[in-house]
Coordinates of C-alpha atoms and ligand atoms in Angstrom, one line a residue:
X1 CA 107.4 91.3 142.4
X2 CA 108.4 91.0 146.1
X3 CA 109.6 94.1 148.0
X4 CA 112.5 94.1 150.4
X5 CA 111.6 95.9 153.6
X6 CA 110.2 99.3 152.4
X7 CA 111.1 102.4 154.1
X8 CA 108.7 104.5 156.1
X9 CA 108.1 108.1 156.5
X10 CA 109.8 110.4 157.5
X11 CA 113.1 108.6 157.1
X12 CA 112.0 107.7 153.6
X13 CA 110.7 110.6 151.5
X14 CA 109.7 109.4 148.0
X15 CA 109.6 112.9 146.8
X16 CA 113.4 113.2 147.1
X17 CA 114.0 111.3 143.9
X18 CA 111.5 113.5 142.1
X19 CA 112.9 116.8 143.3
X20 CA 115.0 117.7 140.4
X21 CA 115.2 117.1 136.8
X22 CA 118.5 115.3 137.2
X23 CA 117.2 113.0 139.9
X24 CA 114.2 112.2 137.8
X25 CA 116.4 111.4 134.9
X26 CA 118.6 109.1 136.9
X27 CA 115.7 107.1 138.4
X28 CA 113.6 106.8 135.2
X29 CA 112.7 103.1 134.7
X30 CA 111.8 103.3 131.0
X31 CA 113.0 105.4 128.1
X32 CA 111.2 106.2 124.9
X33 CA 113.3 106.8 121.9
X34 CA 113.1 107.0 118.1
X35 CA 114.2 103.4 118.0
X36 CA 110.8 102.4 119.5
X37 CA 108.7 103.8 116.6
X38 CA 107.1 102.3 113.6
X39 CA 105.2 104.7 111.4
X40 CA 102.1 103.5 109.5
X41 CA 101.9 105.3 106.1
X42 CA 98.9 105.3 103.6
X43 CA 99.6 105.0 99.9
X44 CA 97.2 106.1 97.2
X45 CA 96.9 106.0 93.5
X46 CA 97.7 108.8 91.1
X47 CA 100.4 111.4 90.5
X48 CA 101.4 114.2 92.9
X49 CA 98.6 113.3 95.2
X50 CA 98.6 114.1 98.9
X51 CA 95.3 114.2 100.6
X52 CA 94.2 114.7 104.2
X53 CA 92.3 112.0 106.1
X54 CA 89.4 113.9 107.7
X55 CA 89.1 111.7 110.7
X56 CA 92.9 111.7 111.4
X57 CA 94.1 115.3 111.7
X58 CA 97.6 115.6 110.5
X59 CA 97.7 112.2 108.6
X60 CA 97.7 112.0 104.8
X61 CA 97.6 109.6 102.0
X62 CA 100.3 110.1 99.4
X63 CA 100.8 108.8 95.9
X64 CA 103.9 106.6 95.2
X65 CA 105.7 109.5 93.5
X66 CA 105.3 111.7 96.5
X67 CA 106.1 108.9 99.0
X68 CA 109.9 109.4 99.1
X69 CA 109.7 113.0 100.0
X70 CA 106.9 112.2 102.5
X71 CA 109.0 109.6 104.3
X72 CA 112.5 111.2 104.1
X73 CA 112.2 113.4 107.2
X74 CA 111.2 110.4 109.2
X75 CA 114.2 108.4 107.9
X76 CA 116.5 111.2 108.7
X77 CA 115.2 111.3 112.2
X78 CA 116.1 107.7 112.5
X79 CA 112.7 105.9 112.5
X80 CA 113.6 102.3 112.0
X81 CA 110.6 101.1 110.0
X82 CA 107.4 102.1 108.4
X83 CA 104.2 100.1 107.8
X84 CA 102.6 100.4 104.4
X85 CA 98.8 100.5 103.9
X86 CA 97.0 101.0 100.6
X87 CA 94.0 103.2 99.8
X88 CA 92.9 100.9 96.9
X89 CA 90.7 102.5 94.3
X90 CA 87.2 101.2 94.4
X91 CA 87.3 100.0 90.7
X92 CA 90.1 97.5 91.7
X93 CA 88.1 95.9 94.6
X94 CA 86.3 92.6 94.3
X95 CA 85.1 89.8 96.4
X96 CA 88.3 87.9 96.5
X97 CA 90.6 90.9 96.8
X98 CA 92.7 89.9 93.9
X99 CA 94.4 93.2 93.6
X100 CA 96.4 92.1 96.7
X101 CA 98.3 89.7 94.4
X102 CA 99.0 92.2 91.6
X103 CA 102.9 92.7 91.4
X104 CA 102.2 96.3 90.4
X105 CA 99.8 97.2 93.3
X106 CA 100.3 100.2 95.4
X107 CA 102.2 98.3 98.1
X108 CA 104.6 96.7 95.7
X109 CA 105.2 99.9 93.9
X110 CA 105.9 101.7 97.2
X111 CA 108.2 98.9 98.4
X112 CA 110.3 99.0 95.4
X113 CA 110.6 102.8 95.4
X114 CA 111.4 102.9 99.1
X115 CA 113.9 100.0 99.1
X116 CA 115.9 101.7 96.3
X117 CA 116.0 105.1 98.0
X118 CA 116.2 104.0 101.6
X119 CA 117.7 100.5 101.8
X120 CA 118.2 100.8 105.6
X121 CA 114.6 101.6 106.4
X122 CA 112.6 98.6 107.5
X123 CA 109.3 98.0 105.5
X124 CA 106.3 96.2 107.0
X125 CA 103.6 94.9 104.7
X126 CA 100.2 94.4 106.1
X127 CA 98.6 91.2 105.1
X128 CA 94.8 91.0 105.1
X129 CA 92.3 91.3 102.3
X130 CA 90.2 94.2 103.6
X131 CA 91.8 97.0 101.6
X132 CA 91.2 95.0 98.5
X133 CA 87.8 93.4 99.0
X134 CA 84.4 95.1 98.0
X135 CA 82.8 93.8 101.1
X136 CA 85.5 95.1 103.5
X137 CA 86.3 91.9 105.2
X138 CA 89.8 90.6 105.8
X139 CA 89.1 87.3 104.1
X140 CA 86.9 85.7 101.4
X141 CA 83.2 85.0 102.2
X142 CA 81.7 81.5 101.6
X143 CA 78.1 80.9 102.7
X144 CA 78.0 84.1 104.6
X145 CA 81.1 83.2 106.7
X146 CA 84.7 84.6 106.3
X147 CA 86.2 81.3 105.3
X148 CA 89.3 80.6 107.1
X149 CA 91.3 78.1 105.0
X150 CA 90.4 79.6 101.6
X151 CA 91.6 82.9 103.0
X152 CA 94.9 81.4 104.1
X153 CA 95.7 80.5 100.5
X154 CA 95.0 84.1 99.4
X155 CA 97.0 85.6 102.3
X156 CA 100.0 83.5 101.2
X157 CA 99.7 84.7 97.7
X158 CA 99.5 88.3 99.0
X159 CA 102.6 87.8 101.2
X160 CA 104.6 86.3 98.5
X161 CA 103.7 89.2 96.2
X162 CA 105.0 91.6 98.8
X163 CA 108.1 89.6 99.5
X164 CA 109.1 89.5 95.8
X165 CA 108.7 93.3 95.8
X166 CA 111.3 93.5 98.7
X167 CA 109.2 93.8 101.8
X168 CA 111.1 93.0 105.1
X169 CA 108.4 92.1 107.5
X170 CA 105.1 90.5 106.8
X171 CA 102.4 91.6 109.3
X172 CA 99.2 89.7 109.1
X173 CA 96.4 91.6 110.6
X174 CA 93.6 89.3 109.4
X175 CA 93.2 87.0 112.5
X176 CA 92.6 83.9 110.5
X177 CA 93.6 80.7 112.4
X178 CA 96.8 79.1 111.2
X179 CA 98.1 82.0 109.1
X180 CA 101.5 82.2 110.7
X181 CA 102.4 78.6 109.9
X182 CA 100.9 78.9 106.4
X183 CA 102.8 82.2 105.8
X184 CA 106.1 80.8 107.1
X185 CA 105.9 77.8 104.9
X186 CA 105.0 79.8 101.9
X187 CA 107.8 82.3 102.4
X188 CA 110.3 79.5 103.1
X189 CA 109.3 77.5 100.1
X190 CA 110.2 80.5 97.9
X191 CA 113.5 81.1 99.7
X192 CA 112.3 84.1 101.7
X193 CA 113.9 82.8 104.9
X194 CA 114.9 86.3 106.0
X195 CA 111.4 87.9 105.6
X196 CA 110.1 88.1 109.2
X197 CA 106.7 87.7 110.6
X198 CA 105.2 90.3 113.0
X199 CA 101.9 88.8 114.0
X200 CA 98.9 90.8 114.9
X201 CA 98.5 88.1 117.4
X202 CA 95.9 89.6 119.8
X203 CA 93.8 91.8 117.6
X204 CA 90.4 92.8 119.1
X205 CA 87.2 93.6 117.3
X206 CA 87.5 97.3 118.2
X207 CA 85.6 100.5 117.7
X208 CA 88.9 102.3 117.6
X209 CA 89.7 101.3 114.0
X210 CA 86.9 103.7 112.6
X211 CA 89.2 106.4 111.2
X212 CA 91.6 103.8 109.6
X213 CA 88.7 102.3 107.6
X214 CA 88.0 105.7 106.2
X215 CA 91.6 106.2 105.4
X216 CA 91.8 103.0 103.4
X217 CA 88.3 103.2 102.2
X218 CA 87.1 100.0 103.6
X219 CA 84.5 101.6 105.9
X220 CA 81.8 102.1 103.2
X221 CA 82.4 98.5 101.9
X222 CA 81.9 97.1 105.4
X223 CA 78.6 99.0 105.8
X224 CA 78.0 98.7 109.5
X225 CA 79.3 95.1 109.5
X226 CA 81.7 93.9 112.2
X227 CA 84.6 91.5 112.3
X228 CA 83.6 89.7 115.5
X229 CA 83.8 86.2 113.9
X230 CA 87.5 86.6 113.6
X231 CA 88.8 89.4 115.7
X232 CA 88.9 88.9 119.5
X233 CA 86.2 89.8 122.0
X234 CA 87.4 92.8 124.1
X235 CA 86.1 90.9 127.2
X236 CA 89.0 88.3 126.9
X237 CA 92.4 88.2 128.2
X238 CA 93.4 84.5 128.6
X239 CA 92.5 83.9 125.0
X240 CA 95.1 86.5 124.0
X241 CA 97.8 84.4 125.6
X242 CA 96.5 81.4 123.7
X243 CA 96.6 83.3 120.4
X244 CA 100.2 84.5 121.1
X245 CA 101.3 81.0 122.2
X246 CA 100.1 79.5 119.0
X247 CA 101.7 82.2 116.8
X248 CA 105.0 81.8 118.5
X249 CA 104.8 78.1 118.0
X250 CA 104.0 78.6 114.4
X251 CA 107.0 80.8 113.8
X252 CA 106.1 84.4 114.6
X253 CA 109.3 86.6 115.1
X254 CA 107.4 89.1 117.1
X255 CA 103.8 89.6 118.3
X256 CA 101.5 92.5 118.4
X257 CA 98.6 93.7 120.6
X258 CA 96.0 96.0 119.0
X259 CA 94.5 98.4 119.8
X260 CA 97.1 99.8 122.4
X261 CA 96.1 101.9 125.2
X262 CA 92.8 100.2 126.1
X263 CA 94.8 96.9 126.1
X264 CA 97.9 97.7 128.1
X265 CA 96.9 94.8 130.5
X266 CA 97.3 92.4 127.6
X267 CA 100.6 93.7 126.6
X268 CA 101.9 93.2 130.1
X269 CA 100.5 89.7 130.4
X270 CA 102.0 88.8 126.9
X271 CA 105.3 90.2 127.6
X272 CA 105.6 88.7 131.1
X273 CA 104.4 85.3 130.0
X274 CA 106.5 84.9 126.7
X275 CA 109.3 87.3 126.9
X276 CA 109.2 87.7 123.1
X277 CA 109.4 91.1 121.3
X278 CA 106.0 92.5 121.8
X279 CA 104.6 95.5 119.9
X280 CA 101.5 97.6 120.3
X281 CA 99.5 99.3 117.6
X282 CA 98.3 102.7 118.8
X283 CA 95.5 102.6 116.3
X284 CA 93.8 105.4 114.4
X285 CA 91.0 106.0 116.9
X286 CA 93.5 106.3 119.7
X287 CA 95.4 108.9 117.7
X288 CA 92.3 110.8 116.7
X289 CA 91.0 110.9 120.2
X290 CA 94.2 112.7 121.3
X291 CA 94.1 114.9 118.3
X292 CA 90.5 115.9 118.6
X293 CA 91.0 116.9 122.3
X294 CA 94.2 118.7 121.4
X295 CA 92.2 120.7 118.7
X296 CA 89.7 121.8 121.4
X297 CA 92.6 123.0 123.5
X298 CA 91.8 120.6 126.3
X299 CA 95.1 118.8 126.4
X300 CA 98.7 119.5 125.4
X301 CA 99.7 117.8 122.2
X302 CA 103.3 117.0 122.9
X303 CA 102.8 115.9 126.5
X304 CA 99.8 113.7 125.7
X305 CA 101.6 112.2 122.7
X306 CA 104.8 111.3 124.7
X307 CA 102.9 110.1 127.8
X308 CA 100.7 107.7 125.7
X309 CA 103.9 106.3 123.9
X310 CA 105.7 106.0 127.2
X311 CA 102.7 103.9 128.6
X312 CA 103.6 101.2 125.9
X313 CA 107.2 101.0 127.1
X314 CA 106.2 100.8 130.7
X315 CA 103.7 98.0 129.8
X316 CA 106.6 96.0 128.3
X317 CA 106.6 96.9 124.5
X318 CA 109.7 96.7 122.4
X319 CA 108.1 99.3 120.1
X320 CA 104.9 100.9 119.0
X321 CA 103.2 101.4 115.6
X322 CA 101.9 104.9 115.9
X323 CA 100.7 107.7 113.6
X324 CA 102.6 110.1 115.9
X325 CA 105.9 108.5 114.9
X326 CA 107.4 111.5 112.9
X327 CA 106.2 114.1 115.4
X328 CA 107.5 112.0 118.4
X329 CA 110.8 111.3 116.6
X330 CA 111.3 115.1 116.2
X331 CA 110.7 115.8 119.9
X332 CA 112.9 112.8 120.9
X333 CA 115.8 113.8 118.7
Ligands
PBG401 C1 92.9 95.5 108.5 C2 93.6 96.5 109.5 C3 92.9 97.4 110.3 C4 93.9 98.1 111.0 C5 95.1 97.7 110.5 N1 94.9 96.6 109.6 C6 91.5 97.7 110.5 C7 90.5 96.6 110.7 O1 90.8 95.5 111.2 O2 89.3 96.7 110.4 C8 93.5 99.3 111.9 C9 94.6 100.3 112.1 C10 94.2 101.5 112.8 O3 93.0 101.6 113.2 O4 95.0 102.4 112.9 N2 93.3 94.3 108.4

């Protein structure tokens, strides 16, 4: 950005525009609204279940029969979309994550129930095998390596299963190479041309996913392992642009950067380079960091929440996946 001749003090006093609520409102460069929010929701097995997630204060898993009541307030507040994640029972996990293809799995049940009750609510289905594998990885393992092309086949089957149940957006979070092209082709071949793809294009191998892995029960399975052979190295930034470029070329409708706040620089670069709808995932660890500090009385909940969300808008995001979505929507209403 180039500046026209800037003013100088004392003729120019920057504080004049900050002096009143009304001036601050008039000069605000970004706005946060309920339209910017996507709410990740955890679904569990059983009847009448609603359980707290210890590492994510204020976040729960709910059984499908409780899901409509759980989601209704958010829908009424105008949240455009939710993202569904399953806490798959251990007994249903195996090395190939085959439960991901079961037309009656938690995600499909939840999708059908939600679409019937709230047809206007956008539904994102996460595509990756980790909630379904007994080893906790996002793909299948061959000779000790998460096998890319074998995994693609399973991801396509998983995505088609969700599409048949009525999902609106497929969000692959697995970081396999070539998944966007493979998913687009698989969806189109079955006529799902309106199912869109939000790619977790720049997803980093991050410590900040810890609480999520507890929430979906993949932490124990992963047993101290990591995902560094497929998720990105936090040291890299140019590589994120290359990932995003490939995903756009392969047919992604929108792209995501994940985690969020530690990667605002990546969001800014992606948005300024490609000018495509760019989303951030304010992940579990980011949420829990704020909540833990709030619980100690060290920062103000509402202000910290809204400031963190505004940061995404300022960095160039179209919207944010955030566990704060219902609370933020209420404040923004
Ligand atoms: C798994 C997946 C993860 C998250 C979303 N999808 C965790 C991981 O990659 O291990 C993290 C979300 C969060 O931390 O809130 N494919």
